Coordinates of C-alpha atoms and ligand atoms in Angstrom, one line a residue:
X1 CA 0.0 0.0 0.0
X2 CA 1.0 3.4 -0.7
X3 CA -0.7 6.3 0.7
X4 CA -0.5 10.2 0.8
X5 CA -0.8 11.9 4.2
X6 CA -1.4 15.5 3.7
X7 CA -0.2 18.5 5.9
X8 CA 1.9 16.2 8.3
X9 CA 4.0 19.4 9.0
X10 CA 1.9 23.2 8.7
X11 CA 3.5 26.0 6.6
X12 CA 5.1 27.1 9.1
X13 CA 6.3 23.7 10.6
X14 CA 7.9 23.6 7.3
X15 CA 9.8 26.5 7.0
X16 CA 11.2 26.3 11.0
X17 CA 12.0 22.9 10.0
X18 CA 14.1 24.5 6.5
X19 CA 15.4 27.2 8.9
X20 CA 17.4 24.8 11.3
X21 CA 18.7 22.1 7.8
X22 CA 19.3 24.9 5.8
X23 CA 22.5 25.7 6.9
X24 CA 24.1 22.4 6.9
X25 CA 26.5 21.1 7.7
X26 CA 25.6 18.9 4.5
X27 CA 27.9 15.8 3.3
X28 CA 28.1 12.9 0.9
X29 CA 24.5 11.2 0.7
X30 CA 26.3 8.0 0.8
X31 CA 27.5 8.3 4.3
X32 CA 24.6 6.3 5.3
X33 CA 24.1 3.9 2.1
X34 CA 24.0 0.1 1.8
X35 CA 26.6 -1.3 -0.8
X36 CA 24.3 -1.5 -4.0
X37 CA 22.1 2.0 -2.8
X38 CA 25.8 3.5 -3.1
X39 CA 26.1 3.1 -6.8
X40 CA 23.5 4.7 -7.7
X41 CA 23.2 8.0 -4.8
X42 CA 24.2 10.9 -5.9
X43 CA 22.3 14.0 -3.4
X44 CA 23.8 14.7 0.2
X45 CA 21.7 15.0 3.3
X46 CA 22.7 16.1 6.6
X47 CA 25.0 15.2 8.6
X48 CA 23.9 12.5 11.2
X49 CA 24.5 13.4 15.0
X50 CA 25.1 16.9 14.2
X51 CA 22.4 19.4 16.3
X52 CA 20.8 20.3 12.8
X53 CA 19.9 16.8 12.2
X54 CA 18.9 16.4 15.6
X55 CA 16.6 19.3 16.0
X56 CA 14.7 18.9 12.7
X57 CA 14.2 15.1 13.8
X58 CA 12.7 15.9 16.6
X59 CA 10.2 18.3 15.0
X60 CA 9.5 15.7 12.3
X61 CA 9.3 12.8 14.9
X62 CA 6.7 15.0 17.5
X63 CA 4.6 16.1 13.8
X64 CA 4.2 12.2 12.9
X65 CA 3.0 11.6 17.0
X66 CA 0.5 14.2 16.5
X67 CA -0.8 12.5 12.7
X68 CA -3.6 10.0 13.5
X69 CA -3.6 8.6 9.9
X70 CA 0.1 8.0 10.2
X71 CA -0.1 5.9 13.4
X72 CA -3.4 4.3 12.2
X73 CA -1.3 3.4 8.5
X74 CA 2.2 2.6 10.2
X75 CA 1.6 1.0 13.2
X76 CA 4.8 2.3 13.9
X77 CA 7.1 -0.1 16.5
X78 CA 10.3 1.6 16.2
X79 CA 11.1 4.6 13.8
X80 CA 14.3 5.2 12.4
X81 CA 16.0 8.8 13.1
X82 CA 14.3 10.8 10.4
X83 CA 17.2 12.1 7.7
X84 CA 17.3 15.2 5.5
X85 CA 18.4 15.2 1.9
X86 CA 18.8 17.6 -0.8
X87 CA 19.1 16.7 -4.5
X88 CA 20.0 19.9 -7.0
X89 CA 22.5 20.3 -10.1
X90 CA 21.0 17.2 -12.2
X91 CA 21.5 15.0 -8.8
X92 CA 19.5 11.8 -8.5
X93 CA 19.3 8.6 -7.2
X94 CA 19.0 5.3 -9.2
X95 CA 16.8 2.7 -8.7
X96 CA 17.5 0.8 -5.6
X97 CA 16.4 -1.0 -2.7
X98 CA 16.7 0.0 1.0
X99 CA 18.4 -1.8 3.4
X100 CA 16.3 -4.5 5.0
X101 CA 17.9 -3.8 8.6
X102 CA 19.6 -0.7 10.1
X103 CA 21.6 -0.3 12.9
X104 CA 20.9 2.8 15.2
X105 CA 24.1 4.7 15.3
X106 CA 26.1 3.8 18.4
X107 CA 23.9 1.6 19.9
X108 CA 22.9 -2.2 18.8
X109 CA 19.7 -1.3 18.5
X110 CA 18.3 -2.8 14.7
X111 CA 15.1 -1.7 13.0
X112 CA 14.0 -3.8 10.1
X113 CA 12.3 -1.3 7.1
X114 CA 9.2 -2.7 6.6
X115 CA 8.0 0.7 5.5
X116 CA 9.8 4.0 3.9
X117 CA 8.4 7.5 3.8
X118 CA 9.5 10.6 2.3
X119 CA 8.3 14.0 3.9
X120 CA 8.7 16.9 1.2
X121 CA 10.2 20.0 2.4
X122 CA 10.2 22.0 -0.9
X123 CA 7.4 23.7 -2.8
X124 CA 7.3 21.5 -6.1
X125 CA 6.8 24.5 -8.6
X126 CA 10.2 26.2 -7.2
X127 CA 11.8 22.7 -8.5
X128 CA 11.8 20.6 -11.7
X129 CA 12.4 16.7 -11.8
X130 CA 12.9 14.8 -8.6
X131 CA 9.8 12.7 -8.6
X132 CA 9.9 9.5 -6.3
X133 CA 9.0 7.0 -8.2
X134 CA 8.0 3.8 -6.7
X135 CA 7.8 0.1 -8.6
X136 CA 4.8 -2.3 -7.5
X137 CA 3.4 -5.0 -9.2
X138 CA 0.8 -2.8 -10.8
X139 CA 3.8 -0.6 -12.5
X140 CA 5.2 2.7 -11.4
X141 CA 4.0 5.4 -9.4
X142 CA 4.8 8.7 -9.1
X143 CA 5.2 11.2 -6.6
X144 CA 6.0 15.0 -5.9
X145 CA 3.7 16.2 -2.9
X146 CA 3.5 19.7 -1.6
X147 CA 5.5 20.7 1.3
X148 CA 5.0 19.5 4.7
X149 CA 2.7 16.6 2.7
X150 CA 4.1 13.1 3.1
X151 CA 4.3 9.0 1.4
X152 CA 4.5 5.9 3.0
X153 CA 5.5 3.1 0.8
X154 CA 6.9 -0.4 1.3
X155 CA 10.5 -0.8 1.9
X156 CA 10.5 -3.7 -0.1
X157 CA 9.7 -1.8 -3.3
X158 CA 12.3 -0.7 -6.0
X159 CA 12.4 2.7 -6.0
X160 CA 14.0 6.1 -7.4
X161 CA 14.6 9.9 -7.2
X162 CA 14.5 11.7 -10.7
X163 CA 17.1 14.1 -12.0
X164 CA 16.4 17.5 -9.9
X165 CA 17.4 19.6 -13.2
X166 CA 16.3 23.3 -11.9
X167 CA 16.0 24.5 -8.1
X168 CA 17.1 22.3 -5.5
X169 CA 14.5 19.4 -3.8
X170 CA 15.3 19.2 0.2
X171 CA 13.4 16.1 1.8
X172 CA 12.9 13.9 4.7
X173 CA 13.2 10.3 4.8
X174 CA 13.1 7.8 7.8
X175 CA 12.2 4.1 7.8
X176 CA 10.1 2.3 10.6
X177 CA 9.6 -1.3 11.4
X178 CA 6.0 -1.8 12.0
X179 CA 4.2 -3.7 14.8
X180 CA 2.8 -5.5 11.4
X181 CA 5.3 -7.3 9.8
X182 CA 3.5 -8.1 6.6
X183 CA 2.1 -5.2 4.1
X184 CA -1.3 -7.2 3.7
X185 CA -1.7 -7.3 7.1
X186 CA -1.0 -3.8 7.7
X187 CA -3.6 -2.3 4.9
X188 CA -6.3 -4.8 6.0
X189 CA -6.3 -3.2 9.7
X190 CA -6.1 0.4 8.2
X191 CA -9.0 0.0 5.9
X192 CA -10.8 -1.4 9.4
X193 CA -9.7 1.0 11.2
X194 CA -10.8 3.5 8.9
X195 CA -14.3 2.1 8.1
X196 CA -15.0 1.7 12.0
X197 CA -14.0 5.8 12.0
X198 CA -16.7 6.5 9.4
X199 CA -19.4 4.0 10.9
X200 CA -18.7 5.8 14.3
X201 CA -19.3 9.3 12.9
X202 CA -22.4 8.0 11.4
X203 CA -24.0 5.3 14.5
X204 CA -21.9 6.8 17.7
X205 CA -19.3 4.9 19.5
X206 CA -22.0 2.7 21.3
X207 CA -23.3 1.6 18.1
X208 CA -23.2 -2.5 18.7
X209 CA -21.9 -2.9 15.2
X210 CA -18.7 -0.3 16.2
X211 CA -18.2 -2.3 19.6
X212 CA -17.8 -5.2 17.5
X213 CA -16.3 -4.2 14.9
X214 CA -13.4 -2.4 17.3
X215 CA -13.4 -5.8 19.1
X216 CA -12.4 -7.4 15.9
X217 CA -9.8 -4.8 15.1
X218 CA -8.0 -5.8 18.5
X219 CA -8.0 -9.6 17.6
X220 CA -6.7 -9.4 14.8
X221 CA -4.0 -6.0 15.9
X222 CA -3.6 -9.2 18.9
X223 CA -3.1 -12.0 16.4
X224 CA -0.6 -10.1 14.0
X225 CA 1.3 -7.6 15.9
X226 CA 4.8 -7.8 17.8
X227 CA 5.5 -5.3 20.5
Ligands
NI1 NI1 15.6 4.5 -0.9

């Protein structure tokens, strides 16, 4: 499944967020690359553990706390440190696969990626190139959201960054293991989640169809999760 989660940060959000990565320091995108991911990155991104990259984490981590759909669509178990890229100059990155498990820096703490998401940063008509494009078994998809709008996507998908060939494209990316291990899984207790949203706008929370409903929604959340 992917899906589009709009205004994850406000306008303002966003430029706070530009204001603090803005002025680097910025290095080599590949400081954080797996082998094959290496040949084919070319942007740079922030420098990990420096108080930039820090700061605008945290604003981006408290922004995804705060977004319903995202907790609802992630299940999020444990999030990777959110990362800041910039691609500008013709840079681009090849198609590729992310790394199946990352180590937290300095610590042996391992996430597996079961999902990726890219939170944009720039105003796409200030840019040209730089889609995301993502490969499923349906074909490709592509994506350039407005600023502070975000995609999730499965990690386990090919995927790419278009030539940015006029303005410069500054983005967020993280990965997070899921308390659902399995994609299927995951969309099949969103789109319950979801309907049992609508159906409780429309009956009330009492509503013996919600009750059961949200009852089935934890058996199955029981039955499929790790925690
Ligand atoms: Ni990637």
């Amino acid at each position: 499944m992917m899906l589009k989660i709009e205004n994850v940060l406000s306008a303002a959000e966003v430029d706070q967020c530009r204001a603090i990565i803005d002025e680097g320091p910025w290095v080599d995108g590949n400081e954080t690359s797996g082998h094959q991911s290496a040949l084919a990155k070319k942007n740079e991104q922030i420098a990990q553990g420096s108080d930039a990259a820090n700061k605008a984490s945290a604003l981006v981590m408290a922004a995804l706390g705060r977004t319903p759909e995202f907790v609802a669509a992630a299940l999020p178990l444990k999030v990777y440190m959110p990362m800041f890229n910039r691609y500008a100059g013709g840079q681009t990155f090849g198609n590729h696969v992310d790394n199946a498990i990352r180590q937290v820096r300095g610590t042996d703490v391992r996430i597996r990626s079961d999902l990726s998401c890219t939170l944009f940063l720039t105003d796409p008509d200030t840019y040209e190139g730089g889609e995301l494009i993502v490969q499923d078994l349906f074909g490709e998809h592509q994506v350039k959201l407005a600023a502070g709008d975000m995609v999730l996507y499965p990690a386990s998908s090919l995927h790419r960054v278009m030539p940015v060939t006029k303005g410069s494209r500054v983005s967020c990316i993280f990965w997070l293991q899921s308390m659902v291990r399995e994609n299927a899984a995951r969309e099949h207790l969103f789109r319950l989640d979801t309907s049992i949203q609508q159906l409780t706008v429309e009956k009330g929370g009492e509503h013996p169809i919600v009750v059961d409903l949200t009852n089935l929604y934890h058996n199955l959340l029981r039955r499929w999760a790790d925690s």
